[in-house]
Structures are given as structure tokens and as C-alpha cells.
Amino acid sequence: MSAASCLLTEDQFLCSICLDVFTDPVTIPCGHNFCNTCITQHWNKNVKCQCPNCKKVFYRRPELQVNTFISEMAAQFRQSAQQKASSNSSEQQVSKPGEVPCDVCTGTKLKALKSCLVCLASYCETHLEPHLTMSGLKRHQLIDPVENLEGRMCTKHDKPLELFCQTDQMCVCVLCTYSDHKTHDVVPLKEEYEGKKAELGKTDAEIQQMIQKRQLKLQEMKRSVLLSKKDADREITAGLQVFSALKQSVERSQAELIDTIKEKQRKTEKQAEGFIKELEQEIFELKKRSSEVEQLSQSEDHLHLLQSFPSLNAAPPTKDWTEISVRPSSYEGTVVRAVAQLEETLSKQMKKLFEAEMKRVQQYAVDVTLDPVRPKPSQSNQGNDCRCVLSKKGFTSGRFYFEFQVKTWSVWTLGVARKSLRRTGKIQLSPRNGYWTVCRMCQGGYFAPADPPVCLSLRSQPDKVGVFVDYDEGLVCFFDVDAATLIYSFTGCHFTAKLYPFLSPCPNDDFETHTQKGPCNMM
């Protein structure tokens, strides 16, 4: 049987359904063989019992017969295949796409283990053996397998590129040093390799440092986003609480207003119901007497009329309704008083909010010292003489807060400004010109020199004004510190230059007492 098996191939013992060597092979009436499980499952899935190879139809499912001969041959091929697979596991690997093949192998190319820079060829384990055993080949330079070994040859002299010309920054062969690169600085490839490798190490260190810096910046940004989200969630929560309280206050005031009006209406209705009931009773009695009078007047009985007359002639007990009336309840001022009370409640809530806001912005308080240089008096946009002073320190990012005592000043302008702006001559205050300020006029009014200017209505004269700036958000806010109220806000600003605290007091006020002693009453 072994001799016969040499004439057979493995393909002859493959099941046409599973395409693998037969397992428990059976023969069907047409003579074709299949695995017992394969043909059974095939017929279970199909309506007709049909041979998968010749397509012959069996109107009754045939009885499957075990093919002993094929079963024995399939077992031998399976054993042989296992032995072959075990033997191949210890042999060299066949070259796959993307791998460097052996240049010596014929037919099936095996994977190369090394490339020779002298022979300019790549070798598998078998064909590499002479380079490992023969003394003449042992001196050849072997490297990990690479493709395109021809590119390592000088195209002009057909010699290996063994040197590096530092003058032209290119690889050359030995003969090149006697021709085109004769007077150039030429070093061995290994020497230049070591130098370039050191440069690469330095470059890699710089890159790693850049990566580290950016990773730190990335972490910083992520922390900023996380903090921003926490701040946003906190603000949303606080805002919901505030508006919920305000909503409840409005609803409560509305309910109280309705109850007040309804109570007045109930009192009016109750009073009217008593009067109506009395009037209806009197009307009923009067109608009854009228009927009796009419009936008696029509009587022909002289004696009866005269005897009954005295009792009918007496007037029934009635009330004098001349001065009695039901006056509708007065609702004038009811809604106004309710709204005023609501406004008072809202004002208290607003005061609490601004007090909390003041505490938040005051954590960004900075010490600011005014520039000791005294500018000459100049003309402002109000046409009055004024002096403009900036602080020594400016800000180009972040948040900062400072305060001015303005209680003793009759006229003042304060806020922030760009240092590049002039402080003499006629000054036109506006954000467009680089000034974000609020002003107190000589008449006692207040305004913000915005574009266009905005008149401000303040309940009281501020003694201390706080200024909060968020450079990155483009925000400048002015607060009445003692009253804990917002005076005015510049929003949506676009700052591109350094900002300095700005002050312009009235020249008639004692400005020197505020500036000579250091920080000028500024936090």
C-alpha cells in the first residue's frame, strides 16, 4: 500500500465540501466520497438529496456506506501531513511580502538573515554559512537584511560607498577621493555615523523635552477645562437657586396680591348680601301690605273697611335707605404696592448676590502704585482741566482688581487704559481710543464713556469704587464697594496691549494727599 500511496496525491483525499482530508469517509450511490458529517449536514440543509459533485438527485435519501480503503489512505495522509508540519516548524521561513528574500535561493525564496555590504547580496541561513565559516568572507561587513543594495554602490565607479564627504555632505567611494572630492574633507562612514548618531540623540532629547513641555501644557489645559467645567456647574447651580428663589418670590407676591384683591371683594359681597337680604324682606312686606290695601279698597262692606282701616294705615317697620349704599372696594395702588414690595425683596436678593460677587472679584486684588511722574493739566472730553495718571504696573493677561477712594473728590474719572496713549492735550475717552472708564461730572451725574456714552443712574454717591478686569474675557466691571452694587460693565472688549489702572481726579481736589504715600489707597 505504501508503493501505491506514492502514486497518489493529497488532493485526491480531500472532501469537496470541507476541503480537508476525509474524516469518516462514506460513499454515495453515484460513487463520490464525502465526510460522513459533511454530506449529512449538506442534505439536512437542502430539500433535495443531491450529489454536491455530479448533481445527481436521489428521490430517497441513500444509506451511507463507509469506504474502508479511502478511510485508511486518508489516515495515512493525515499522519504524513502532521509529520511534515512538525518538520517544517524547525526549518527556515519562506520570505513574505515586505521581507527581504535571499538572493541565492532559486524557486521558493527564503527569508534573508543578513545582507553583505561587500557582496551586495542578502542571504538566508543556508547560503549565509560561507560568510560565517570561510576566512576570506568572514571579513565582509554583514548587516541586518536590507533591500536595494545597489543603492549602496557608487554609480560612477561601481564601488561600495564607504566614505562620507563632509564638504558636500554625501556618501562617496574610495575612488571619489581621487577625483571629484580630492580636496574635500572625507571621513569613514562609521565616523560620520557616530557623529550623526550623537546629533540624533541630541535632537531626540530636544524633541522629548518639547514633548514633555507640551504634555505639561496639555495637562494644564485639561485642568483648566476641568476647573472651567466645575466653575460652570457651580454657577449653574447657584443661578438655578437664585432664579428659583426669585420665581418663588414672584409667585408668592402674585398669590398675595390675588388674595388681597379677593378678600376685599369678599367683604364687599358680604356687606351687599346683608343689605340685599334686608331690602328683599322689606319689599316682600310692602308688597304684602299693598295687596291687602288694594283688596280692602275694593270692598263694598262699609263696616269691614272702617274696622280694618286703622291696622292697614299704620306704616310697616322699614329702614331709611337714602344714605345706605354698597361702595366697590378701592384697588388703586394694590398692584403698585405689591410690585414695590417685590422690588424690595429682589433688591435684597440682588444685594446678597453682589456681596458674593464682590468677595469673588476681591480675591484678585493687586497692589497698584501710581506713576510718580506728574503730567501737566490737559483738556478732557468734558472740556475741564484734568490730570491723568497711570499705574507703574500693567497687565497683559489674567484677572486683577483694585479700588479707589473717591469720597472726597467732586469730579473724577477712573478705570483702565493703554499706556501708549497720550496724557496731555485733549483726551477723548472711549474704548475705541483705549479708555474703559466711568466718570463723575461736576453736576453730580455719572456716565460711562462707551460708544456711545451711557448715562448711569446711581441710588447713592459711591465712596469707594472697585474695578475688576478679566483681560482674556474682555471684561471691565465697576462696583460701588460699600453698597455692593454694580455701577457699569464693559463687555466683549478686545484687549491687545498692556492695560494700566487709570485715574483722572479734579485739579481742585487735594490729589497730592492721595498719591504721595505709596499705593494711593488702592488694593
Short mmCIF file of C-alpha atoms in Angstrom, two decimals, residues 86-459:
data_model
loop_
_atom_site.label_atom_id
_atom_site.label_comp_id
_atom_site.label_asym_id
_atom_site.label_seq_id
_atom_site.Cartn_x
_atom_site.Cartn_y
_atom_site.Cartn_z
CA SER A 86 6.38 19.21 12.55
CA SER A 87 9.48 19.03 10.34
CA ASN A 88 8.81 22.40 8.67
CA SER A 89 8.47 24.14 12.03
CA SER A 90 12.21 23.75 12.58
CA GLU A 91 13.15 24.85 9.04
CA GLN A 92 13.67 28.36 7.72
CA GLN A 93 10.76 30.66 6.99
CA VAL A 94 9.68 31.45 3.47
CA SER A 95 10.03 35.13 2.55
CA LYS A 96 6.77 37.04 2.97
CA PRO A 97 5.72 40.32 1.31
CA GLY A 98 7.68 43.18 2.86
CA GLU A 99 10.54 40.91 3.98
CA VAL A 100 13.97 40.76 2.31
CA PRO A 101 14.36 37.48 0.31
CA CYS A 102 17.58 35.51 -0.16
CA ASP A 103 19.29 36.47 -3.43
CA VAL A 104 20.80 32.99 -3.89
CA CYS A 105 17.70 30.82 -3.41
CA THR A 106 16.11 29.51 -6.56
CA GLY A 107 12.44 28.64 -6.72
CA THR A 108 10.96 29.37 -3.31
CA LYS A 109 12.77 32.35 -1.80
CA LEU A 110 13.60 32.01 1.88
CA LYS A 111 13.78 34.91 4.30
CA ALA A 112 17.22 36.57 4.41
CA LEU A 113 19.03 36.73 7.75
CA LYS A 114 21.86 39.08 6.74
CA SER A 115 22.97 41.35 3.89
CA CYS A 116 26.63 41.67 2.87
CA LEU A 117 27.83 45.18 2.06
CA VAL A 118 30.79 43.75 0.15
CA CYS A 119 28.96 41.18 -1.94
CA LEU A 120 25.88 43.41 -2.13
CA ALA A 121 23.65 40.39 -1.63
CA SER A 122 21.27 39.07 1.01
CA TYR A 123 21.48 35.50 2.32
CA CYS A 124 19.25 33.03 4.11
CA GLU A 125 20.62 30.82 6.88
CA THR A 126 21.87 28.16 4.47
CA HIS A 127 23.56 30.49 1.98
CA LEU A 128 24.96 32.68 4.77
CA GLU A 129 27.09 29.83 6.09
CA PRO A 130 30.18 30.55 3.86
CA HIS A 131 30.36 34.10 5.28
CA LEU A 132 30.46 32.58 8.76
CA THR A 133 33.00 29.82 8.07
CA MET A 134 35.31 30.87 5.23
CA SER A 135 38.21 33.10 6.33
CA GLY A 136 38.08 35.29 3.22
CA LEU A 137 34.37 36.00 3.63
CA LYS A 138 34.48 36.48 7.39
CA ARG A 139 35.98 39.96 6.85
CA HIS A 140 32.90 41.10 4.89
CA GLN A 141 30.61 43.54 6.67
CA LEU A 142 27.26 41.93 7.48
CA ILE A 143 24.19 43.94 8.46
CA ASP A 144 20.55 43.20 9.08
CA PRO A 145 18.83 42.40 5.78
CA VAL A 146 18.07 45.45 3.64
CA GLU A 147 16.68 45.93 0.15
CA ASN A 148 18.18 47.90 -2.73
CA LEU A 149 21.80 47.04 -2.05
CA GLU A 150 22.61 48.56 -5.44
CA GLY A 151 21.95 51.96 -3.92
CA ARG A 152 24.99 51.40 -1.70
CA MET A 153 27.26 51.38 -4.74
CA CYS A 154 28.87 54.44 -6.32
CA THR A 155 27.09 54.96 -9.62
CA LYS A 156 30.24 56.45 -11.16
CA HIS A 157 32.91 53.98 -10.05
CA ASP A 158 30.80 50.93 -9.14
CA LYS A 159 32.50 50.73 -5.76
CA PRO A 160 30.92 50.48 -2.26
CA LEU A 161 30.06 53.80 -0.63
CA GLU A 162 32.45 53.51 2.32
CA LEU A 163 33.32 57.17 2.94
CA PHE A 164 31.46 60.42 3.69
CA CYS A 165 32.36 63.80 2.19
CA GLN A 166 31.72 66.41 4.86
CA THR A 167 32.24 69.19 2.34
CA ASP A 168 29.40 68.07 0.04
CA GLN A 169 27.53 66.12 2.73
CA MET A 170 27.27 62.94 0.67
CA CYS A 171 28.46 59.32 0.69
CA VAL A 172 31.37 58.51 -1.67
CA CYS A 173 33.62 55.59 -2.61
CA VAL A 174 37.41 55.37 -2.35
CA LEU A 175 37.93 56.37 -5.98
CA CYS A 176 35.83 59.51 -5.50
CA THR A 177 38.54 60.86 -3.17
CA TYR A 178 40.93 60.90 -6.11
CA SER A 179 38.54 62.74 -8.45
CA ASP A 180 35.57 64.95 -7.62
CA HIS A 181 36.24 65.01 -3.85
CA LYS A 182 40.04 65.11 -3.94
CA THR A 183 40.48 68.22 -1.77
CA HIS A 184 37.36 67.71 0.37
CA ASP A 185 37.12 66.65 3.99
CA VAL A 186 36.39 62.92 3.79
CA VAL A 187 35.91 60.59 6.78
CA PRO A 188 34.90 56.93 7.13
CA LEU A 189 31.17 56.26 7.16
CA LYS A 190 31.42 54.91 10.71
CA GLU A 191 32.94 58.14 11.99
CA GLU A 192 30.27 60.28 10.37
CA TYR A 193 27.68 57.76 11.52
CA GLU A 194 28.78 58.18 15.13
CA GLY A 195 28.64 61.97 14.80
CA LYS A 196 25.21 61.96 13.20
CA LYS A 197 24.02 59.44 15.76
CA ALA A 198 25.14 61.78 18.54
CA GLU A 199 23.27 64.64 16.81
CA LEU A 200 20.19 62.46 16.53
CA GLY A 201 20.48 61.69 20.24
CA LYS A 202 20.65 65.40 20.98
CA THR A 203 17.74 66.07 18.62
CA ASP A 204 15.74 63.29 20.22
CA ALA A 205 16.46 64.77 23.67
CA GLU A 206 15.23 68.15 22.45
CA ILE A 207 12.15 66.53 20.95
CA GLN A 208 11.49 64.65 24.19
CA GLN A 209 11.82 67.94 26.07
CA MET A 210 9.37 69.57 23.67
CA ILE A 211 7.02 66.63 24.10
CA GLN A 212 7.31 66.92 27.88
CA LYS A 213 6.57 70.65 27.76
CA ARG A 214 3.57 70.05 25.55
CA GLN A 215 2.35 67.24 27.75
CA LEU A 216 2.57 69.60 30.72
CA LYS A 217 0.72 72.24 28.70
CA LEU A 218 -1.83 69.60 27.70
CA GLN A 219 -2.35 68.65 31.34
CA GLU A 220 -2.62 72.34 32.23
CA MET A 221 -5.27 72.85 29.55
CA LYS A 222 -7.17 69.77 30.67
CA ARG A 223 -7.05 71.04 34.26
CA SER A 224 -8.25 74.42 33.04
CA VAL A 225 -11.14 72.80 31.18
CA LEU A 226 -11.97 70.74 34.27
CA LEU A 227 -11.84 73.81 36.51
CA SER A 228 -13.93 75.73 33.97
CA LYS A 229 -16.50 72.96 33.97
CA LYS A 230 -16.57 72.93 37.78
CA ASP A 231 -16.98 76.72 37.78
CA ALA A 232 -19.71 76.48 35.15
CA ASP A 233 -21.54 73.76 37.10
CA ARG A 234 -21.24 75.82 40.28
CA GLU A 235 -22.56 78.93 38.52
CA ILE A 236 -25.44 76.98 37.02
CA THR A 237 -26.33 75.55 40.41
CA ALA A 238 -26.11 78.97 42.06
CA GLY A 239 -28.06 80.56 39.21
CA LEU A 240 -30.80 77.95 39.45
CA GLN A 241 -31.06 78.52 43.19
CA VAL A 242 -31.24 82.29 42.77
CA PHE A 243 -33.81 82.22 39.98
CA SER A 244 -35.79 79.56 41.80
CA ALA A 245 -35.91 81.85 44.85
CA LEU A 246 -36.85 84.82 42.66
CA LYS A 247 -39.52 82.79 40.94
CA GLN A 248 -40.93 81.75 44.30
CA SER A 249 -40.88 85.38 45.45
CA VAL A 250 -42.77 86.47 42.34
CA GLU A 251 -45.28 83.65 42.68
CA ARG A 252 -45.73 84.38 46.37
CA SER A 253 -46.24 88.11 45.70
CA GLN A 254 -48.69 87.29 42.94
CA ALA A 255 -50.64 84.95 45.21
CA GLU A 256 -50.69 87.56 47.99
CA LEU A 257 -51.90 90.21 45.53
CA ILE A 258 -54.72 87.98 44.30
CA ASP A 259 -55.68 87.04 47.87
CA THR A 260 -55.76 90.73 48.90
CA ILE A 261 -57.99 91.67 45.98
CA LYS A 262 -60.28 88.68 46.52
CA GLU A 263 -60.54 89.42 50.25
CA LYS A 264 -61.66 92.98 49.52
CA GLN A 265 -64.17 91.64 47.02
CA ARG A 266 -65.48 89.12 49.57
CA LYS A 267 -66.02 91.89 52.15
CA THR A 268 -67.90 93.96 49.56
CA GLU A 269 -70.05 90.98 48.58
CA LYS A 270 -70.76 90.09 52.21
CA GLN A 271 -71.86 93.65 53.02
CA ALA A 272 -74.03 93.76 49.91
CA GLU A 273 -75.59 90.37 50.70
CA GLY A 274 -76.81 91.70 54.11
CA PHE A 275 -78.28 94.83 52.56
CA ILE A 276 -79.89 92.86 49.74
CA LYS A 277 -81.48 90.44 52.15
CA GLU A 278 -82.99 93.32 54.21
CA LEU A 279 -84.25 95.07 51.09
CA GLU A 280 -85.84 91.93 49.74
CA GLN A 281 -87.58 91.34 53.07
CA GLU A 282 -88.90 94.91 53.19
CA ILE A 283 -90.05 94.66 49.57
CA PHE A 284 -91.86 91.43 50.40
CA GLU A 285 -93.65 93.07 53.41
CA LEU A 286 -94.53 96.17 51.40
CA LYS A 287 -95.95 94.10 48.53
CA LYS A 288 -97.98 92.11 51.06
CA ARG A 289 -99.41 95.32 52.59
CA SER A 290 -100.05 96.74 49.11
CA SER A 291 -102.10 93.66 48.27
CA GLU A 292 -104.09 93.98 51.46
CA VAL A 293 -104.69 97.71 50.87
CA GLU A 294 -105.81 97.07 47.32
CA GLN A 295 -108.11 94.28 48.43
CA LEU A 296 -109.67 96.41 51.21
CA SER A 297 -110.13 99.40 48.91
CA GLN A 298 -112.24 97.26 46.62
CA SER A 299 -114.52 96.12 49.46
CA GLU A 300 -118.21 97.22 49.34
CA ASP A 301 -118.69 96.41 53.01
CA HIS A 302 -118.72 99.74 54.83
CA LEU A 303 -118.35 98.32 58.28
CA HIS A 304 -115.45 95.98 57.34
CA LEU A 305 -113.46 98.72 55.60
CA LEU A 306 -113.81 101.09 58.56
CA GLN A 307 -112.87 98.44 61.11
CA SER A 308 -109.79 97.25 59.08
CA PHE A 309 -108.52 100.64 58.05
CA PRO A 310 -106.62 101.51 61.25
CA SER A 311 -104.44 98.39 61.07
CA LEU A 312 -103.59 98.90 57.39
CA ASN A 313 -102.98 102.62 57.73
CA ALA A 314 -100.03 102.06 60.11
CA ALA A 315 -96.69 102.03 58.18
CA PRO A 316 -94.62 98.76 58.45
CA PRO A 317 -91.18 98.95 60.11
CA THR A 318 -88.68 99.89 57.35
CA LYS A 319 -85.14 101.34 57.15
CA ASP A 320 -84.21 104.65 55.61
CA TRP A 321 -82.01 103.56 52.63
CA THR A 322 -81.28 107.08 51.43
CA GLU A 323 -77.72 107.22 52.78
CA ILE A 324 -77.01 103.49 52.59
CA SER A 325 -75.07 102.11 49.59
CA VAL A 326 -72.53 99.43 48.70
CA ARG A 327 -69.32 101.09 47.58
CA PRO A 328 -66.94 98.98 45.41
CA SER A 329 -63.61 98.25 47.06
CA SER A 330 -60.75 100.52 46.08
CA TYR A 331 -57.95 98.65 44.30
CA GLU A 332 -55.90 101.70 43.40
CA GLY A 333 -52.27 101.19 44.37
CA THR A 334 -52.74 97.48 45.24
CA VAL A 335 -50.65 96.26 42.32
CA VAL A 336 -48.14 99.09 42.73
CA ARG A 337 -47.64 98.28 46.40
CA ALA A 338 -47.24 94.56 45.59
CA VAL A 339 -44.66 95.32 42.90
CA ALA A 340 -42.84 97.73 45.22
CA GLN A 341 -42.70 95.06 47.91
CA LEU A 342 -41.47 92.54 45.31
CA GLU A 343 -38.89 95.06 44.16
CA GLU A 344 -37.67 95.45 47.72
CA THR A 345 -37.35 91.66 48.04
CA LEU A 346 -35.50 91.47 44.74
CA SER A 347 -33.21 94.30 45.82
CA LYS A 348 -32.28 92.37 48.94
CA GLN A 349 -31.57 89.31 46.80
CA MET A 350 -29.50 91.42 44.40
CA LYS A 351 -27.54 92.88 47.28
CA LYS A 352 -26.68 89.39 48.52
CA LEU A 353 -25.61 88.41 45.01
CA PHE A 354 -23.40 91.46 44.58
CA GLU A 355 -21.86 90.93 48.02
CA ALA A 356 -20.95 87.39 46.97
CA GLU A 357 -19.67 88.69 43.63
CA MET A 358 -17.58 91.33 45.38
CA LYS A 359 -15.93 88.67 47.52
CA ARG A 360 -15.14 86.66 44.42
CA VAL A 361 -13.56 89.51 42.47
CA GLN A 362 -11.67 90.83 45.52
CA GLN A 363 -9.63 87.64 45.60
CA TYR A 364 -7.87 89.01 42.50
CA ALA A 365 -6.88 92.22 44.33
CA VAL A 366 -3.44 93.60 43.41
CA ASP A 367 -1.28 96.35 44.88
CA VAL A 368 -1.04 99.21 42.41
CA THR A 369 1.29 102.19 42.75
CA LEU A 370 0.60 105.24 40.62
CA ASP A 371 3.34 106.58 38.36
CA PRO A 372 5.13 109.33 40.33
CA VAL A 373 5.56 111.40 37.14
CA ARG A 374 3.08 114.27 37.35
CA PRO A 375 1.62 115.08 33.92
CA LYS A 376 0.63 118.62 33.12
CA PRO A 377 -3.01 119.65 33.21
CA SER A 378 -4.83 118.85 29.99
CA GLN A 379 -8.27 119.04 28.44
CA SER A 380 -10.63 116.07 28.71
CA ASN A 381 -13.64 115.36 26.58
CA GLN A 382 -15.68 117.33 29.14
CA GLY A 383 -13.68 120.48 28.46
CA ASN A 384 -12.39 120.70 32.07
CA ASP A 385 -8.78 120.80 33.21
CA CYS A 386 -7.71 117.39 34.44
CA ARG A 387 -4.66 115.31 35.23
CA CYS A 388 -4.31 111.72 34.05
CA VAL A 389 -2.20 109.22 35.99
CA LEU A 390 -1.40 105.59 35.19
CA SER A 391 -0.06 102.92 37.48
CA LYS A 392 3.53 101.71 37.25
CA LYS A 393 2.48 98.10 36.68
CA GLY A 394 0.47 96.92 33.70
CA PHE A 395 -1.31 93.66 32.87
CA THR A 396 -1.44 91.60 29.67
CA SER A 397 -3.47 88.60 30.83
CA GLY A 398 -5.48 87.10 33.66
CA ARG A 399 -7.71 88.90 36.16
CA PHE A 400 -6.99 91.77 38.53
CA TYR A 401 -8.95 94.03 40.88
CA PHE A 402 -8.21 97.37 42.55
CA GLU A 403 -10.13 100.08 44.45
CA PHE A 404 -10.15 103.89 44.55
CA GLN A 405 -11.36 106.06 47.45
CA VAL A 406 -13.41 108.78 45.73
CA LYS A 407 -15.37 110.11 48.71
CA THR A 408 -13.52 113.45 48.88
CA TRP A 409 -13.39 114.06 45.12
CA SER A 410 -16.05 116.19 43.48
CA VAL A 411 -15.15 115.13 39.91
CA TRP A 412 -13.24 112.02 38.86
CA THR A 413 -12.63 109.56 36.05
CA LEU A 414 -11.18 106.11 36.72
CA GLY A 415 -10.76 102.72 35.08
CA VAL A 416 -8.05 101.20 32.86
CA ALA A 417 -6.22 102.47 29.78
CA ARG A 418 -3.43 101.64 27.36
CA LYS A 419 -0.07 103.14 28.33
CA SER A 420 0.73 104.13 24.74
CA LEU A 421 -2.00 106.75 24.94
CA ARG A 422 -1.07 110.36 25.45
CA ARG A 423 -1.83 112.05 28.75
CA THR A 424 -1.60 115.69 27.62
CA GLY A 425 -3.73 117.67 25.25
CA LYS A 426 -7.35 116.92 24.53
CA ILE A 427 -8.32 113.38 25.53
CA GLN A 428 -11.35 111.70 24.03
CA LEU A 429 -12.41 108.97 26.46
CA SER A 430 -13.82 105.84 24.79
CA PRO A 431 -12.95 102.16 24.38
CA ARG A 432 -12.20 102.89 20.73
CA ASN A 433 -9.40 105.21 21.91
CA GLY A 434 -8.17 102.81 24.58
CA TYR A 435 -10.06 104.00 27.69
CA TRP A 436 -12.51 101.91 29.71
CA THR A 437 -13.70 104.26 32.45
CA VAL A 438 -16.62 105.70 34.43
CA CYS A 439 -16.90 109.41 35.31
CA ARG A 440 -18.48 111.67 37.90
CA MET A 441 -19.36 115.06 36.43
CA CYS A 442 -19.26 118.38 38.22
CA GLN A 443 -23.07 118.49 38.22
CA GLY A 444 -23.08 115.27 40.26
CA GLY A 445 -24.19 112.93 37.48
CA TYR A 446 -22.40 109.79 36.38
CA PHE A 447 -21.77 108.32 32.93
CA ALA A 448 -19.68 105.67 31.17
CA PRO A 449 -17.78 106.97 28.09
CA ALA A 450 -18.74 103.98 25.95
CA ASP A 451 -19.51 104.02 22.22
CA PRO A 452 -21.96 105.78 22.54
CA PRO A 453 -21.75 107.18 26.13
CA VAL A 454 -24.17 105.75 28.71
CA CYS A 455 -25.78 107.80 31.49
CA LEU A 456 -25.72 105.99 34.83
CA SER A 457 -28.42 106.16 37.47
CA LEU A 458 -26.95 105.50 40.92
CA ARG A 459 -29.02 105.37 44.09
#
